[in-house]
PDB file of C-alpha atoms in Angstrom:
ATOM      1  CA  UNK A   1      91.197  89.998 122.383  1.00  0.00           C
ATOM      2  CA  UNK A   2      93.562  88.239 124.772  1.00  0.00           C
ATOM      3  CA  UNK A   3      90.631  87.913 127.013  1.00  0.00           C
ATOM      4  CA  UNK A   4      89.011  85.090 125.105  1.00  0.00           C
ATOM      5  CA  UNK A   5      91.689  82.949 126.590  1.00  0.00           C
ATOM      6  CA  UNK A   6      90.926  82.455 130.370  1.00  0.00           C
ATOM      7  CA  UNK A   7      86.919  82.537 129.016  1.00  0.00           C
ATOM      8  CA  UNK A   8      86.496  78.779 128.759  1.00  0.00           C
ATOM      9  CA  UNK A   9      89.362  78.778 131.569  1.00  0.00           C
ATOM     10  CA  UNK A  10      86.467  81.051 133.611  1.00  0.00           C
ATOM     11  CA  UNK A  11      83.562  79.096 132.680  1.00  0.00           C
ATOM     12  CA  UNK A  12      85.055  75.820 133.698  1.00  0.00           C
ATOM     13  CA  UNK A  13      85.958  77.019 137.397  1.00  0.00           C
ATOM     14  CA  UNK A  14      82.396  78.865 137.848  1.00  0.00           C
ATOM     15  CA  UNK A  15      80.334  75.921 136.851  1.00  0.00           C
ATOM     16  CA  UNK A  16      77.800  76.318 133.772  1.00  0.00           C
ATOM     17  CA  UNK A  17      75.448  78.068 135.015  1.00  0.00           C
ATOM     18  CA  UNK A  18      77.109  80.456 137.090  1.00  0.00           C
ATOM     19  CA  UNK A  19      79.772  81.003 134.530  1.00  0.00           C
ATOM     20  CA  UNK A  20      76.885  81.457 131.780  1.00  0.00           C
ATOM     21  CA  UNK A  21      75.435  84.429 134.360  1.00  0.00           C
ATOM     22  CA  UNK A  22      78.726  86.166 134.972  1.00  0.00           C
ATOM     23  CA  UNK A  23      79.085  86.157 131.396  1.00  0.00           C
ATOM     24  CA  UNK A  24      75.399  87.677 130.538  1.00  0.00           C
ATOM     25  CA  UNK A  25      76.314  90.239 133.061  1.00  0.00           C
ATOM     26  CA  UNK A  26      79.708  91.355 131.604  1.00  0.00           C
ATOM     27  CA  UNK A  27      77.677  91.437 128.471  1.00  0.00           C
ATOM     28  CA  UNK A  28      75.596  93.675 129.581  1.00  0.00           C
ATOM     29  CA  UNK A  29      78.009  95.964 131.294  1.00  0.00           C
ATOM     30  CA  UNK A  30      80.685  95.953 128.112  1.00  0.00           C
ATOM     31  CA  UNK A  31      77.629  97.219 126.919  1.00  0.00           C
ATOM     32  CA  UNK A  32      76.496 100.464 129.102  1.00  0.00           C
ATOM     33  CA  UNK A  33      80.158 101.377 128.783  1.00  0.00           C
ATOM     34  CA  UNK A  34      80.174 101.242 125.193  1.00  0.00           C
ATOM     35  CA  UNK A  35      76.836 103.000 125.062  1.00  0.00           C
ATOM     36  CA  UNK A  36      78.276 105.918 127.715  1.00  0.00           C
ATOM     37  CA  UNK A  37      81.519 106.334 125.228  1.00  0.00           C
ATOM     38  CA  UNK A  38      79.468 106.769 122.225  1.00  0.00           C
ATOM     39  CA  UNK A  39      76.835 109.223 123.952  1.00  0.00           C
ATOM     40  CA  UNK A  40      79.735 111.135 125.089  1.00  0.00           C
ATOM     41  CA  UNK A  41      81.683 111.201 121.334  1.00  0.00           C
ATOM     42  CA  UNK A  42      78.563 112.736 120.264  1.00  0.00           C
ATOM     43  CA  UNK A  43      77.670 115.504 123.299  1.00  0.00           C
ATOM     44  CA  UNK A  44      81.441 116.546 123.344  1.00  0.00           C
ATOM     45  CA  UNK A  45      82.295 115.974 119.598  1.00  0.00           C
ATOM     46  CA  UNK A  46      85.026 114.324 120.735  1.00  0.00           C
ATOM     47  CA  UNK A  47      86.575 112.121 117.561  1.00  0.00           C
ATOM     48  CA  UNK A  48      89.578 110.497 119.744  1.00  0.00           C
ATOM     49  CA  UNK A  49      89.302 108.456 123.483  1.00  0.00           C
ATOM     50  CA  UNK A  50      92.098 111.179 124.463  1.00  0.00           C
ATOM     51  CA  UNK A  51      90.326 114.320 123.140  1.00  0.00           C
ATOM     52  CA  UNK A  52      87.594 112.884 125.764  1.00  0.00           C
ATOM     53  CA  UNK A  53      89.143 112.238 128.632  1.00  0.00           C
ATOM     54  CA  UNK A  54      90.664 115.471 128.450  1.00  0.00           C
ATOM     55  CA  UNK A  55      87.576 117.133 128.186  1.00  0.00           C
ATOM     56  CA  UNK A  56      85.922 115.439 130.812  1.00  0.00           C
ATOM     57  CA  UNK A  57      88.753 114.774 133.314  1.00  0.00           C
ATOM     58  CA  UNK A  58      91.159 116.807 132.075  1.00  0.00           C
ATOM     59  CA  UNK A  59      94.383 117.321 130.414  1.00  0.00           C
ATOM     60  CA  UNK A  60      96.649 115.163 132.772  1.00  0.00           C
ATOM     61  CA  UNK A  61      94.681 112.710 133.281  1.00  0.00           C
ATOM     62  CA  UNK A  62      94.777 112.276 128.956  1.00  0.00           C
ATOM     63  CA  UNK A  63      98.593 112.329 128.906  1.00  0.00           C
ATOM     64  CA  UNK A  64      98.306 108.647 130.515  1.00  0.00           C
ATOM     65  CA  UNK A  65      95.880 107.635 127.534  1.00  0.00           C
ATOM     66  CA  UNK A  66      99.205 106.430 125.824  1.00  0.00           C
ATOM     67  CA  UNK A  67     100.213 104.536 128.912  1.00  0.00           C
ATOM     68  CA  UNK A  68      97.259 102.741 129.196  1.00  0.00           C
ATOM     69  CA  UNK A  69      96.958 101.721 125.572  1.00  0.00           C
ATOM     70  CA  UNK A  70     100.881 100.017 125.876  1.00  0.00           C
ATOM     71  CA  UNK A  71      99.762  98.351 129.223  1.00  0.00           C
ATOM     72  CA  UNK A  72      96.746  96.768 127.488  1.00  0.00           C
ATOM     73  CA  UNK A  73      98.580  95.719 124.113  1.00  0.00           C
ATOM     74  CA  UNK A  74     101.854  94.809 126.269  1.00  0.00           C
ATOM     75  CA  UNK A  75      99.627  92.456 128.311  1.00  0.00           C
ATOM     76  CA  UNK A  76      97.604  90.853 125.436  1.00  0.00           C
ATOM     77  CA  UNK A  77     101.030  90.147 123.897  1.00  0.00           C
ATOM     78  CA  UNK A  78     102.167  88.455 126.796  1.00  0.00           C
ATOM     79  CA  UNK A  79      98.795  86.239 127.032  1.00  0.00           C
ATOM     80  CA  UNK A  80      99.640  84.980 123.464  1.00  0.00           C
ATOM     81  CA  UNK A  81     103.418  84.368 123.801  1.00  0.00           C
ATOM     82  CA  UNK A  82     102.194  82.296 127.064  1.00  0.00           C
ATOM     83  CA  UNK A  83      99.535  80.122 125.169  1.00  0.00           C
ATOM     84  CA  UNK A  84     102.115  79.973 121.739  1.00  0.00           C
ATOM     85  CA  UNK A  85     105.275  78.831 124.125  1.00  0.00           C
ATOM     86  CA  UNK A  86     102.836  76.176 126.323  1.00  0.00           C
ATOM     87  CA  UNK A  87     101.756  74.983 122.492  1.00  0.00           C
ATOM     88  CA  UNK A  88     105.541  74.922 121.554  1.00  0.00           C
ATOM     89  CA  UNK A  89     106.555  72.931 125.075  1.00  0.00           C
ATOM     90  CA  UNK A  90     104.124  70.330 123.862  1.00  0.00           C
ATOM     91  CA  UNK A  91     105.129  69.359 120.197  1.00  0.00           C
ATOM     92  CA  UNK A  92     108.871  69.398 121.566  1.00  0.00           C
ATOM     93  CA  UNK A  93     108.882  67.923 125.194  1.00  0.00           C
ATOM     94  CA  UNK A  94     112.551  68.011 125.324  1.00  0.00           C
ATOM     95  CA  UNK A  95     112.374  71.797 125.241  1.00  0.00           C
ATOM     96  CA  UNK A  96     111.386  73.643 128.627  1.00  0.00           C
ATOM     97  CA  UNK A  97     108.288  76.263 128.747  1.00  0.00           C
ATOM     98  CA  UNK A  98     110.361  78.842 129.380  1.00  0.00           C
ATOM     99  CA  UNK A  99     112.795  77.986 126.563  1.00  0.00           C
ATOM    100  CA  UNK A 100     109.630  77.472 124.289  1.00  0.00           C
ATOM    101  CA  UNK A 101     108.457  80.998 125.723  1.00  0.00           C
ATOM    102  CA  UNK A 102     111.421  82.714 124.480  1.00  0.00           C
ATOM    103  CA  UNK A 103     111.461  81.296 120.990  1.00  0.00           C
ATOM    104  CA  UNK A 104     108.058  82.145 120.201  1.00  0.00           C
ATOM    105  CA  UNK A 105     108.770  85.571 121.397  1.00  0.00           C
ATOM    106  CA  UNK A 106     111.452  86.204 118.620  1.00  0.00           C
ATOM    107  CA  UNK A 107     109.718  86.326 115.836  1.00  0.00           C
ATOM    108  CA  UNK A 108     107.647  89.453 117.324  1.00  0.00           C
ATOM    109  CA  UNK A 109     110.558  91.114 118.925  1.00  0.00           C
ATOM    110  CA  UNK A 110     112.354  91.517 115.611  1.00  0.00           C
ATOM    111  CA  UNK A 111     109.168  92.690 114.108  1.00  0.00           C
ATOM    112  CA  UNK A 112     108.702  95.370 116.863  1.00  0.00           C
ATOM    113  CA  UNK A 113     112.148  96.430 116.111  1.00  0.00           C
ATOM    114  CA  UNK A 114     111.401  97.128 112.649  1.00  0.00           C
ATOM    115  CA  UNK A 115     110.861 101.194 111.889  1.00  0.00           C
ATOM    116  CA  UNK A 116     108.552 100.354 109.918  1.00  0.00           C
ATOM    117  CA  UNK A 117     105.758  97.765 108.648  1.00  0.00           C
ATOM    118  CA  UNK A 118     105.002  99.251 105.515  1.00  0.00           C
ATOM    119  CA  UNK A 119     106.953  96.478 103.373  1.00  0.00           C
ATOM    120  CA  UNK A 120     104.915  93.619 105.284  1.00  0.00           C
TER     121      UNK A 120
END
């Protein structure tokens, strides 16, 4: 995901070897919490992420599944427009990053407008 950005961003600022440790670690918790998710699914018998959070914390605590999902999706699309419009400021240096920001943007704006993506 957008995450795979800042990695070599990450690793560069911790050093090798430090970077290469922080990275084993988040490895190995990505993959308790992945483990914990799946052990739940199958106690509950859960088949959605909201049908288990409202099971184990509750039905208002599910109603900000949604939320969470945009927040996540709303931020990796904002990662990528960053990277595409610092790529666009650089073949065209006469156009400024935020200009270059914007225009990569449109393309995705019209497609979120779309009812729609069935034709694509």
């Amino acid at each position: 995901g957008a995450g795979i950005l800042a990695l070599a961003y990450g690793l560069a600022e911790s050093g090798l070897l430090l970077g290469l440790c922080l990275m084993a670690l988040c490895v190995m918790l990505h993959r308790t919490s992945l483990r914990s998710l799946i052990r739940m699914t199958h106690i509950t018998g859960c088949t959605t992420y909201k049908d288990l959070v409202s099971k184990l914390v509750g039905r208002r605590m599910a109603s900000l599944v949604p939320l969470f999902g945009i927040a996540i999706y709303f931020g990796a699309c904002t990662a990528y427009f960053m990277v595409a419009g610092d790529y666009l400021s650089q073949l065209v240096p006469s156009l400024s990053l935020f200009a270059a920001k914007i225009i990569m943007s449109l393309p995705m704006l019209g497609l979120a407008l779309l009812p729609s993506l069935d034709r694509l």
